[in-house]
mmCIF file of C-alpha atoms and ligand atoms in Angstrom:
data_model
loop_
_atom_site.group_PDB
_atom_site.id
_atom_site.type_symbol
_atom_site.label_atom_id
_atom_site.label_comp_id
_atom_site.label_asym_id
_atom_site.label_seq_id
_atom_site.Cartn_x
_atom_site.Cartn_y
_atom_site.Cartn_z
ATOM 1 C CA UNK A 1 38.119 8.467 5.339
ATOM 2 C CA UNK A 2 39.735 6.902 2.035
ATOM 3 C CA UNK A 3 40.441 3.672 1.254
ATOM 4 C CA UNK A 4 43.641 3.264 2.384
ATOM 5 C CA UNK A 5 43.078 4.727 5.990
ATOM 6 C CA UNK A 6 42.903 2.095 8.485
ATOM 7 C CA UNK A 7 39.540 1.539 9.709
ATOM 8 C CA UNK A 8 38.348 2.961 13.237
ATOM 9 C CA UNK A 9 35.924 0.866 15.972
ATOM 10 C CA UNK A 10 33.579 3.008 17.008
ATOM 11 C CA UNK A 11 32.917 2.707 20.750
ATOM 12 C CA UNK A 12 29.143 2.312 20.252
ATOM 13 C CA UNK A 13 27.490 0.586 17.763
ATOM 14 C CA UNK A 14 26.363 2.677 14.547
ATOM 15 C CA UNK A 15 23.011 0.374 14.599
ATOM 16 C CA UNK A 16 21.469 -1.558 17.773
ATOM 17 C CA UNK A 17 21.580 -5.328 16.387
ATOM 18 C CA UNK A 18 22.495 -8.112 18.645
ATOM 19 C CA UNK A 19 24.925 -8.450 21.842
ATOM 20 C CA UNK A 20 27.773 -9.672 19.766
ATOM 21 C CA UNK A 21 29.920 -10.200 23.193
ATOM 22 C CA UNK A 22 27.132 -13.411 23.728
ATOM 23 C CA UNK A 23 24.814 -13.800 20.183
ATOM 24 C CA UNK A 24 23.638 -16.840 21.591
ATOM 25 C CA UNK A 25 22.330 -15.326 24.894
ATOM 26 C CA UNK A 26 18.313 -14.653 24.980
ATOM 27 C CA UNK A 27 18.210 -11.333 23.977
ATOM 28 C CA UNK A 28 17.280 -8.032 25.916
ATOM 29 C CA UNK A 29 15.500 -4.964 24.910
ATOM 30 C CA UNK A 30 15.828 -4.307 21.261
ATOM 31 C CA UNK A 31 18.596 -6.849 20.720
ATOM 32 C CA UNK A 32 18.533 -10.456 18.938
ATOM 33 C CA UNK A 33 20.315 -13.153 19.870
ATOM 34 C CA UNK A 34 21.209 -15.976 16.512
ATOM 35 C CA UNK A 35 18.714 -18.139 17.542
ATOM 36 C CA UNK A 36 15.926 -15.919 17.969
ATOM 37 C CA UNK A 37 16.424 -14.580 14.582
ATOM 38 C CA UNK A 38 16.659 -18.060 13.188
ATOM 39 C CA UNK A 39 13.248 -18.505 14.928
ATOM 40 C CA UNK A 40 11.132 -15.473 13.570
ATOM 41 C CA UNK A 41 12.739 -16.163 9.582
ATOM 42 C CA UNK A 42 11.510 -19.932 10.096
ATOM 43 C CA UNK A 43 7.930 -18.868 12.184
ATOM 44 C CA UNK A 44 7.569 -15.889 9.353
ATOM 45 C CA UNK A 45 4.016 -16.044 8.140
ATOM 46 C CA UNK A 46 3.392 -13.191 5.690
ATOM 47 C CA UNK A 47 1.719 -10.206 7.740
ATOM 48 C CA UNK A 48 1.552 -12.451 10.549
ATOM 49 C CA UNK A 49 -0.889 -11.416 13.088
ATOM 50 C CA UNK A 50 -2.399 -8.647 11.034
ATOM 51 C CA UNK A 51 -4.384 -10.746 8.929
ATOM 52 C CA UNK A 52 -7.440 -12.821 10.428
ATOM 53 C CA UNK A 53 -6.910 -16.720 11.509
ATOM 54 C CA UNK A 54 -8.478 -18.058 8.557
ATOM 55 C CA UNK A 55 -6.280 -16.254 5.786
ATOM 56 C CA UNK A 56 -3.026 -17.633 4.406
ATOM 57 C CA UNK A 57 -0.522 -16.056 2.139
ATOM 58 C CA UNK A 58 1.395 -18.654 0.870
ATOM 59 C CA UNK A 59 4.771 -17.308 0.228
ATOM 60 C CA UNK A 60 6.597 -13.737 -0.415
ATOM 61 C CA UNK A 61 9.326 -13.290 -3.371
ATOM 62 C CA UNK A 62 12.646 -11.097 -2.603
ATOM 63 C CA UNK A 63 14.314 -10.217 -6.172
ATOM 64 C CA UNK A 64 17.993 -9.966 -5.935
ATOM 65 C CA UNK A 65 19.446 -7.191 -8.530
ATOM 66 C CA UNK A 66 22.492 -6.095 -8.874
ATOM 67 C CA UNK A 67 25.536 -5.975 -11.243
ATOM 68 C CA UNK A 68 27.748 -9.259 -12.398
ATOM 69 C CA UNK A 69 29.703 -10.602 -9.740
ATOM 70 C CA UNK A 70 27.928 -8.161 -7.067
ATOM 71 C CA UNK A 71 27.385 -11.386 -4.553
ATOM 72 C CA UNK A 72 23.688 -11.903 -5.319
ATOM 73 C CA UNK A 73 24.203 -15.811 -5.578
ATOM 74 C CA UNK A 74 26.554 -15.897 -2.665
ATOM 75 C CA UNK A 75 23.925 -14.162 -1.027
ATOM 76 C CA UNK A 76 21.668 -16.438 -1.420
ATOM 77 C CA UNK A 77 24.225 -19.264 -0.306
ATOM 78 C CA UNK A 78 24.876 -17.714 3.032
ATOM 79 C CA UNK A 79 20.833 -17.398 3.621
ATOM 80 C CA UNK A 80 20.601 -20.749 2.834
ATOM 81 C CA UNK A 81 23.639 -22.435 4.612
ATOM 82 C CA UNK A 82 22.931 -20.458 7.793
ATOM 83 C CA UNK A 83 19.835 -22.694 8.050
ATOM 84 C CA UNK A 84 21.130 -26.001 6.528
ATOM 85 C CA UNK A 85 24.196 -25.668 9.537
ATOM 86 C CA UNK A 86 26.781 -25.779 7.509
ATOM 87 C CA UNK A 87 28.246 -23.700 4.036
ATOM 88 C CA UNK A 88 26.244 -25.374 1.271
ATOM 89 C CA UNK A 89 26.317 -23.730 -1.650
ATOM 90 C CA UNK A 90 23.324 -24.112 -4.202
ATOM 91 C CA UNK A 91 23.786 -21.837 -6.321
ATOM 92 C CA UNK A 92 27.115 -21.470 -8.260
ATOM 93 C CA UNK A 93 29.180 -18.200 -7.522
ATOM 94 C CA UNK A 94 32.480 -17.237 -8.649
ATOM 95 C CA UNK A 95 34.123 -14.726 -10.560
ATOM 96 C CA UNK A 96 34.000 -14.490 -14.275
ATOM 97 C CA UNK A 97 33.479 -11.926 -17.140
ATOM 98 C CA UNK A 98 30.040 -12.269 -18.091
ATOM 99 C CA UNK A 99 27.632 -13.256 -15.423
ATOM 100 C CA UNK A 100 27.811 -16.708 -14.163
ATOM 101 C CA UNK A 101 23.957 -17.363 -13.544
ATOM 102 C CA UNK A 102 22.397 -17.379 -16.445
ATOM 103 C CA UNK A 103 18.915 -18.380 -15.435
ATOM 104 C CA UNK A 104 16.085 -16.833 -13.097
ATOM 105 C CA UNK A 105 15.369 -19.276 -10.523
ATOM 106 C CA UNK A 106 13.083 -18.615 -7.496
ATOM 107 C CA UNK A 107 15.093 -20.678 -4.288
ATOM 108 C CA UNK A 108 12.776 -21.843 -1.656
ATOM 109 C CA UNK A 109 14.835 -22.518 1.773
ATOM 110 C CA UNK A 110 14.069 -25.540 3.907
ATOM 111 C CA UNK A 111 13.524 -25.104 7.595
ATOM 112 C CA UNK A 112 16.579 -26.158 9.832
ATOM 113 C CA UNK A 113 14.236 -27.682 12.592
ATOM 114 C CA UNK A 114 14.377 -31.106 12.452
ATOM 115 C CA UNK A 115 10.707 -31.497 13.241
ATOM 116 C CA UNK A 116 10.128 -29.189 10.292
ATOM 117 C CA UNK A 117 12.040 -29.463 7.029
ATOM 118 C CA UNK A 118 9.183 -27.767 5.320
ATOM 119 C CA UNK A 119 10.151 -24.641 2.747
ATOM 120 C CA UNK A 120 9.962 -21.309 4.645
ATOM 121 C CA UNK A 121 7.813 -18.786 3.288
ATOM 122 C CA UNK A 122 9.451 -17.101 1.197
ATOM 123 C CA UNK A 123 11.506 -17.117 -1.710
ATOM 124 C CA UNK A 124 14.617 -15.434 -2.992
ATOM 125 C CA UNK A 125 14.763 -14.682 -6.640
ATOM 126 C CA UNK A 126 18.501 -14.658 -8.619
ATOM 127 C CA UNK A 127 19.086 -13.673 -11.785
ATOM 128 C CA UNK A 128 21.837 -13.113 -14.229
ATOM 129 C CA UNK A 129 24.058 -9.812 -13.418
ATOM 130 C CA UNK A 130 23.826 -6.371 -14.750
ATOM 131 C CA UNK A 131 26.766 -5.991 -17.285
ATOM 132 C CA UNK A 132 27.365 -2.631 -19.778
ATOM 133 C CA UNK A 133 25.927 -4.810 -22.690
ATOM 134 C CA UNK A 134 23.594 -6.757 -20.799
ATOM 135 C CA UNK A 135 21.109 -3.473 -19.249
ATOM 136 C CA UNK A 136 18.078 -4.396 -18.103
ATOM 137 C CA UNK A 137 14.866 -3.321 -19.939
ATOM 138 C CA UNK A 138 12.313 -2.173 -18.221
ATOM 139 C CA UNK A 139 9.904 -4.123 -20.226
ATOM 140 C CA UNK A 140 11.708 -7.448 -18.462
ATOM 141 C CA UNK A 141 11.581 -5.448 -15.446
ATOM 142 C CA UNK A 142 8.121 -5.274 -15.510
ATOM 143 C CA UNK A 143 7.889 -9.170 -16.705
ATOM 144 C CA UNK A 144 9.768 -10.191 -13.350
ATOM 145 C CA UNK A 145 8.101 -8.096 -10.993
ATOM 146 C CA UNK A 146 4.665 -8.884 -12.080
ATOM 147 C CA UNK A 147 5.365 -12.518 -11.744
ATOM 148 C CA UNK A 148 5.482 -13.213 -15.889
ATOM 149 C CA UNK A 149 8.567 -15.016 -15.665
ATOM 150 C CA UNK A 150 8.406 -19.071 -15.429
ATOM 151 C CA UNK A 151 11.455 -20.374 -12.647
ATOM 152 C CA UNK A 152 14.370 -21.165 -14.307
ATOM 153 C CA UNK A 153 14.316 -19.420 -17.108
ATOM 154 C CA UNK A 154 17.338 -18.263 -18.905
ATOM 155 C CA UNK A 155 16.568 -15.154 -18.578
ATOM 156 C CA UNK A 156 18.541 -12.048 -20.455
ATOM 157 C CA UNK A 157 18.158 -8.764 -19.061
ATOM 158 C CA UNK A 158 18.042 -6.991 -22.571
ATOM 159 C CA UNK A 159 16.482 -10.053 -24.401
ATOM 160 C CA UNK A 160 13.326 -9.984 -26.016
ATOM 161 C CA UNK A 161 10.256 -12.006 -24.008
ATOM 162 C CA UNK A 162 7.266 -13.021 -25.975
ATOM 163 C CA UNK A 163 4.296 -13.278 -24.049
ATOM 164 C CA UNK A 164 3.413 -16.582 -25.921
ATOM 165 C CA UNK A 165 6.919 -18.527 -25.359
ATOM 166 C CA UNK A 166 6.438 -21.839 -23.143
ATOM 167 C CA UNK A 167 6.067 -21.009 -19.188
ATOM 168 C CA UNK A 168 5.179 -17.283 -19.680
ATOM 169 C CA UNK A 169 2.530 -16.954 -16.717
ATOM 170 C CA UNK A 170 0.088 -14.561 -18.289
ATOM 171 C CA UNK A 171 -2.445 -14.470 -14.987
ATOM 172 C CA UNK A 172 0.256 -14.345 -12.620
ATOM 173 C CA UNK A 173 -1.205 -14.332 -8.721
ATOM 174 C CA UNK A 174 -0.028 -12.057 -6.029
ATOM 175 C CA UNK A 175 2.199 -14.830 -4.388
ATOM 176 C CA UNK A 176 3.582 -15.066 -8.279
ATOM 177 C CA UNK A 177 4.904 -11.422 -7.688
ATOM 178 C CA UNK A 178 8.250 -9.938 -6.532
ATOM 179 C CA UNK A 179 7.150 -8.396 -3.326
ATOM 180 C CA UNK A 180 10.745 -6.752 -2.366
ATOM 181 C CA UNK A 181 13.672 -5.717 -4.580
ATOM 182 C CA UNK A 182 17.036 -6.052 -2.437
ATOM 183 C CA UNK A 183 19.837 -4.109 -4.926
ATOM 184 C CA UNK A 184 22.993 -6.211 -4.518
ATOM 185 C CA UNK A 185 26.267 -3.957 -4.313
ATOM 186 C CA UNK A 186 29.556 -4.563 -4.279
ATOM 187 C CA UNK A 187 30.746 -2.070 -1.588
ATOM 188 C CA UNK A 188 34.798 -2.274 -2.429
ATOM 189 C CA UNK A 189 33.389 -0.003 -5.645
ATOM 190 C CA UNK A 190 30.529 2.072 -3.783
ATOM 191 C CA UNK A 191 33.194 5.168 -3.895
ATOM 192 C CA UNK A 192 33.655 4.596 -7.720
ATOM 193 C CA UNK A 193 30.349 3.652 -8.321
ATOM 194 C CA UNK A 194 29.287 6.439 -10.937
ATOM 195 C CA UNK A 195 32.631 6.446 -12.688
ATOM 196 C CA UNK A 196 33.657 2.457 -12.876
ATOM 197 C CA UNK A 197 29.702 1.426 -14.349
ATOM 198 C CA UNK A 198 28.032 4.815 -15.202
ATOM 199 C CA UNK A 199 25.409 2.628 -17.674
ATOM 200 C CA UNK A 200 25.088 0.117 -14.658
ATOM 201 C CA UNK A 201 24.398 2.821 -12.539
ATOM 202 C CA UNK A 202 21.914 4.717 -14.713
ATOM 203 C CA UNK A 203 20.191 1.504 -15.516
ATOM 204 C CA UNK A 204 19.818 0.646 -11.862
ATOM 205 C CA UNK A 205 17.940 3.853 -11.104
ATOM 206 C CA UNK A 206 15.690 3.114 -13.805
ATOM 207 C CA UNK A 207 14.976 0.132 -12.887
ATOM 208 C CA UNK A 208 14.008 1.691 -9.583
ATOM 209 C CA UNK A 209 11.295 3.659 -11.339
ATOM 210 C CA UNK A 210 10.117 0.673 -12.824
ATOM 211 C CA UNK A 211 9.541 -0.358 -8.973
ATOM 212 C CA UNK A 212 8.333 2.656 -7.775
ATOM 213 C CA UNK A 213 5.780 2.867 -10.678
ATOM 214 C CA UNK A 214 4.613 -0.934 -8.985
ATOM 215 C CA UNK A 215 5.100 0.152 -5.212
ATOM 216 C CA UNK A 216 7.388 -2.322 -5.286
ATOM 217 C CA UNK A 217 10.197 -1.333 -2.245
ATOM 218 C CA UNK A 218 13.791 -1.766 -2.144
ATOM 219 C CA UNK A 219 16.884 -1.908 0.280
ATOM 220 C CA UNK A 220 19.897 -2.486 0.262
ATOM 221 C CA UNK A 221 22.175 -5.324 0.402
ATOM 222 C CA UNK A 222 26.210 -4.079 1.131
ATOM 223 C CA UNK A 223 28.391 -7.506 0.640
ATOM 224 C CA UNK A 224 31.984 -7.522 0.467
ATOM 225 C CA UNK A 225 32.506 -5.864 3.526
ATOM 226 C CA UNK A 226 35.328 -7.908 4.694
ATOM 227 C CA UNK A 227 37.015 -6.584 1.521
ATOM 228 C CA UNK A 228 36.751 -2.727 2.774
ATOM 229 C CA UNK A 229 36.993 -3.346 6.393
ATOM 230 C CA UNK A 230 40.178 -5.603 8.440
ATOM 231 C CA UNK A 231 38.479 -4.849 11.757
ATOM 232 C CA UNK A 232 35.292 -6.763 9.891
ATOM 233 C CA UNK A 233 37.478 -9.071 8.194
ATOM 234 C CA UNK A 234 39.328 -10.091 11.456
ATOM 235 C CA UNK A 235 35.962 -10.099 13.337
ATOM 236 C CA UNK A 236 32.703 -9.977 11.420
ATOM 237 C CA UNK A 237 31.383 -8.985 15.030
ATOM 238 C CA UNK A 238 32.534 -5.176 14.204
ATOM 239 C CA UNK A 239 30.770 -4.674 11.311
ATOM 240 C CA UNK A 240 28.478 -2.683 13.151
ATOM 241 C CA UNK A 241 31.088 -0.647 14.899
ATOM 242 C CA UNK A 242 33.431 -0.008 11.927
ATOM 243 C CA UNK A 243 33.310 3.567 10.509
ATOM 244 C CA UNK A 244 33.938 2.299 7.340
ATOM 245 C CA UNK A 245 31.002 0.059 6.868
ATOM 246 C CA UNK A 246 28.990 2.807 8.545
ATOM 247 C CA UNK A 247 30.198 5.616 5.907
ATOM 248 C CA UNK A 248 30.281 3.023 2.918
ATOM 249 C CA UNK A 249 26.666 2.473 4.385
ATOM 250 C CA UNK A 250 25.772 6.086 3.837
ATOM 251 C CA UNK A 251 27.184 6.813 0.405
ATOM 252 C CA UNK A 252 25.047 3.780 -1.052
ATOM 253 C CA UNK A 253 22.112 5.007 0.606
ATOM 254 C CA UNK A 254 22.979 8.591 -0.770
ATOM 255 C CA UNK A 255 24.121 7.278 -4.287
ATOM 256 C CA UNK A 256 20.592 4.913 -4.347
ATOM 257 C CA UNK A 257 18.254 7.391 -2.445
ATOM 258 C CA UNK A 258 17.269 4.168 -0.207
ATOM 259 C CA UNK A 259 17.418 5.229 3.529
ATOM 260 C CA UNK A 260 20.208 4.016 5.772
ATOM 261 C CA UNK A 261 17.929 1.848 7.679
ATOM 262 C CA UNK A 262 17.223 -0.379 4.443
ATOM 263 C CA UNK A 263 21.190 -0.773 3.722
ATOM 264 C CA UNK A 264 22.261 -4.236 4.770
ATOM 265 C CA UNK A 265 25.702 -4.893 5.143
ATOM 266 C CA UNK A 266 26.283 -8.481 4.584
ATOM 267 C CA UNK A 267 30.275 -10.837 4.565
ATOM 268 C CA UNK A 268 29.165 -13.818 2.509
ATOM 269 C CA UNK A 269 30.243 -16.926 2.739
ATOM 270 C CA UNK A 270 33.731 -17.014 0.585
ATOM 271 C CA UNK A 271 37.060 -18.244 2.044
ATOM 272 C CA UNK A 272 35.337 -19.772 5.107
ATOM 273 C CA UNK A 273 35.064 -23.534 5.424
ATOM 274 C CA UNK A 274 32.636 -23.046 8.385
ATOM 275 C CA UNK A 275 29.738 -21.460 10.022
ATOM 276 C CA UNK A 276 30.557 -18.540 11.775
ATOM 277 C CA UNK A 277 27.948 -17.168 14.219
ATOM 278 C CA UNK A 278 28.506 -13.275 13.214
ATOM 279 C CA UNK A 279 27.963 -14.213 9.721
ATOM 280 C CA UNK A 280 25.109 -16.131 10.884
ATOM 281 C CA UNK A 281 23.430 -12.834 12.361
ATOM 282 C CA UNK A 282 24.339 -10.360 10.162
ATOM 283 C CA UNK A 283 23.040 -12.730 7.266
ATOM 284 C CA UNK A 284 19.655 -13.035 9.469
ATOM 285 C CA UNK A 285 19.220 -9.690 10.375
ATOM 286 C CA UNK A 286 19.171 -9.012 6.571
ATOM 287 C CA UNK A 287 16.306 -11.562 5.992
ATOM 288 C CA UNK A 288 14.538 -10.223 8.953
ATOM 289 C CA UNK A 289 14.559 -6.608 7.019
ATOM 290 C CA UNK A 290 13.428 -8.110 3.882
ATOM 291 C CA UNK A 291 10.739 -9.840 5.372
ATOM 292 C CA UNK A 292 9.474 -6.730 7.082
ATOM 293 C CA UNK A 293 10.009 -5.082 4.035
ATOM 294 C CA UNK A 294 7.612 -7.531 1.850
ATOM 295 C CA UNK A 295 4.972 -7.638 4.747
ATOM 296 C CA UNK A 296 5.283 -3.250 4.302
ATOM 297 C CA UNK A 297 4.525 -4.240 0.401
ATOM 298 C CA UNK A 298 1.358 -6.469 1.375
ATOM 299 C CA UNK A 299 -0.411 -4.174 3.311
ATOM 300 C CA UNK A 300 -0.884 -2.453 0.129
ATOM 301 C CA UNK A 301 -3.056 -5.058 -0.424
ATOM 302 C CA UNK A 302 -4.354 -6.430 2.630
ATOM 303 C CA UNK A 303 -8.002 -6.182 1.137
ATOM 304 C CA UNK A 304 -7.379 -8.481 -1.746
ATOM 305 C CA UNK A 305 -5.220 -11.005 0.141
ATOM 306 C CA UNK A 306 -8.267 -11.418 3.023
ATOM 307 C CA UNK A 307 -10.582 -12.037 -0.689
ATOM 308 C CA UNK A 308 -8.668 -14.372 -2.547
ATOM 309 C CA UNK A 309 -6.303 -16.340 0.288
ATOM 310 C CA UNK A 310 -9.191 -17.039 3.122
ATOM 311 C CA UNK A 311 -8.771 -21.223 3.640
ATOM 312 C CA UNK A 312 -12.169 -22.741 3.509
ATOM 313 C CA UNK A 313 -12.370 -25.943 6.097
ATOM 314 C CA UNK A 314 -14.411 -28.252 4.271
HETATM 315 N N1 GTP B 401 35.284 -11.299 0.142
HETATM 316 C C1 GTP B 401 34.034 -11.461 -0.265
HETATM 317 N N2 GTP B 401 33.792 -12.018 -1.465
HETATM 318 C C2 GTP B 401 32.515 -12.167 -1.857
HETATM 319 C C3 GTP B 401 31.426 -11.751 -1.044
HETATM 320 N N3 GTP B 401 30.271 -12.008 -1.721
HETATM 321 C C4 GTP B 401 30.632 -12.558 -2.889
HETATM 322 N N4 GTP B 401 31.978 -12.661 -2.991
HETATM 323 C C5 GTP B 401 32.759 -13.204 -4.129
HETATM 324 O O1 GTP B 401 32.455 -12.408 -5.283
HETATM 325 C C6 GTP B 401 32.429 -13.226 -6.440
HETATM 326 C C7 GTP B 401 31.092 -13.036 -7.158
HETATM 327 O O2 GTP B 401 30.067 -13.561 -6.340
HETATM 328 P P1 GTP B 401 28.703 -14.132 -6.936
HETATM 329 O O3 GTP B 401 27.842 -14.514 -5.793
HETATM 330 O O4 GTP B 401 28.947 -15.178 -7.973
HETATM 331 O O5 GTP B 401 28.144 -12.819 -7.625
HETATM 332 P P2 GTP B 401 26.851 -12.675 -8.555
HETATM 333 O O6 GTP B 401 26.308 -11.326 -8.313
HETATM 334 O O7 GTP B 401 25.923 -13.815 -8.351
HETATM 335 O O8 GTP B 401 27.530 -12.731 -9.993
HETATM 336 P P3 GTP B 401 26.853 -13.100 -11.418
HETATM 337 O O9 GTP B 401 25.912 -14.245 -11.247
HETATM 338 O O10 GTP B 401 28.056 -13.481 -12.261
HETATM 339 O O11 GTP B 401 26.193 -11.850 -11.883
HETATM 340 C C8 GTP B 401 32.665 -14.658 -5.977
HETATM 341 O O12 GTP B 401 34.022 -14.979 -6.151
HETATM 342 C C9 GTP B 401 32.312 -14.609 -4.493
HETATM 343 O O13 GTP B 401 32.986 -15.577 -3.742
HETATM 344 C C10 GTP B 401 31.704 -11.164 0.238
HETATM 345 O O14 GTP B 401 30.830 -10.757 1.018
HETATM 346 N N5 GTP B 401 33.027 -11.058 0.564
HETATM 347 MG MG1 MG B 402 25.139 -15.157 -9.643
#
């Protein structure tokens, strides 16, 4: 299908998600409704029942990578105003030349219960954009992923970090670390991908060594599907039934060698002036896979979390 083909509604779903005819009914068999997925991102303990009563991991870390203007930030707004009820947007977005976040900042979310406005637990990392002259090296990689890296630190991809500036965390812990890299994309250029930002491209894939060297996984995250799909843009509800999402799905996956099951397609928050409940889900079911993803991360080290994160009662 090209781009200018009309999209086609598939009949059945290309992934089993929610019932979008009701999202707010209690779900049934392997479907969510909104408010159940609300539920499990605010209940998420990391590795939940798998570790014993006594042990508590504070907090996992979700990196978001991805070339300038790619939607990391406004990922991170839609996350956040999904719980918060309303669009609230934290972290400044918009469309520029150079990257508009300059600095790596790790954004807790409050809980939306109003018993509970406590900071979930985890975090979600956003950092300046990918640009031709702005590469990533994978000695910063390494800085960020290890947990080096102080919170809001103007960070530069390609900069130089000394070890001795102010902040640097030279014993990071494992809650300091990045426990799941989600790779931001832009899918109105997934088709022209290689050709539009070869050097983005190439330096993405490196950086994915740099992860794999650290068993550090990765998915996915598709945004600007509105922009490649009417059917999604008229109703975000089809997302999961338009072929185009579902083929744009497949080419990233191909392009990034991540499996189709770790692509996320995501419609952030951008002309809307309100919540929409398909937004809502298809934001949540992304958290819920990066959550799952970190917890898949931590069982790596399930030995050393049980030694250094037991709570003693005193
Ligand atoms: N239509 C549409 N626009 C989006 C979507 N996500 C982001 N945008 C727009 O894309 C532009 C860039 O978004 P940002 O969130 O600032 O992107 P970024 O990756 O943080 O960019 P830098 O910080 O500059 O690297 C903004 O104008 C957003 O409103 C989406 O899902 N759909
Ligand atoms: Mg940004």
């Amino acid at each position: 299908m090209s781009e200018n083909e009309k999209d086609v509604l598939r009949e059945t779903p290309w992934r089993t998600t929610v019932n979008w005819n009701n999202p707010f009914e209690t779900s049934v068999e392997s479907q969510y409704s909104l408010e159940e997925l609300k539920d499990d991102c605010e209940n998420y303990e990391p590795l939940g029942e798998l570790l014993p009563g006594d042990v508590h991991f504070p907090k996992v870390n979700i990196l978001l990578l991805g070339r300038v203007g790619s939607g990391k930030s406004s990922v991170f707004n839609t996350i956040n105003s999904c719980f918060r009820g309303k669009i609230f947007n934290v972290a400044r977005s918009g469309s520029t030349k150079h990257s508009l976040t300059t600095k790596f900042t790790k954004y807790p979310i409050l809980s939306g219960r109003s018993t509970l406005r406590l900071p979930m637990k985890f975090r979600i990392c956003d950092m300046r954009g990918l640009e031709d002259d702005h590469l990533m090296s994978k000695e910063n990689m390494r800085f960020i992923l290890e947990g080096n890296i102080p919170d809001r630190y103007p960070l530069d991809p390609c900069g130089h970090i000394s070890s001795d500036m102010p902040g640097f965390k030279k014993n990071p812990g494992l809650d300091d670390k990045i426990h799941c890299v989600a790779i931001v994309q832009d899918a109105t250029i997934v088709d022209a991908m290689a050709d539009l930002n070869p050097e983005v491209t190439k330096n993405k894939k490196e950086m994915q060594t740099v992860m794999n060297s650290l068993d550090i996984p990765q998915v996915v995250i598709l945004t600007k599907i509105d922009s490649i799909s009417d059917v999604t843009e008229d109703d975000p509800a089809n997302a999961f039934r338009s072929q185009k999402v579902e083929r744009c799905v497949g080419k990233v996956s191909e392009i990034l060698g991540i499996n189709r099951n770790m692509v996320f397609p995501m419609m952030n928050y951008e002309a809307e002036d309100q919540l929409n409940p398909s937004i809502d889900i298809m934001s949540l079911l992304t958290l819920k896979g990066l959550l799952n993803t970190c917890d898949a991360h931590l069982f790596h080290h399930y030995d050393e979390i049980v030694e250094r994160y037991t709570v003693t009662q005193s």
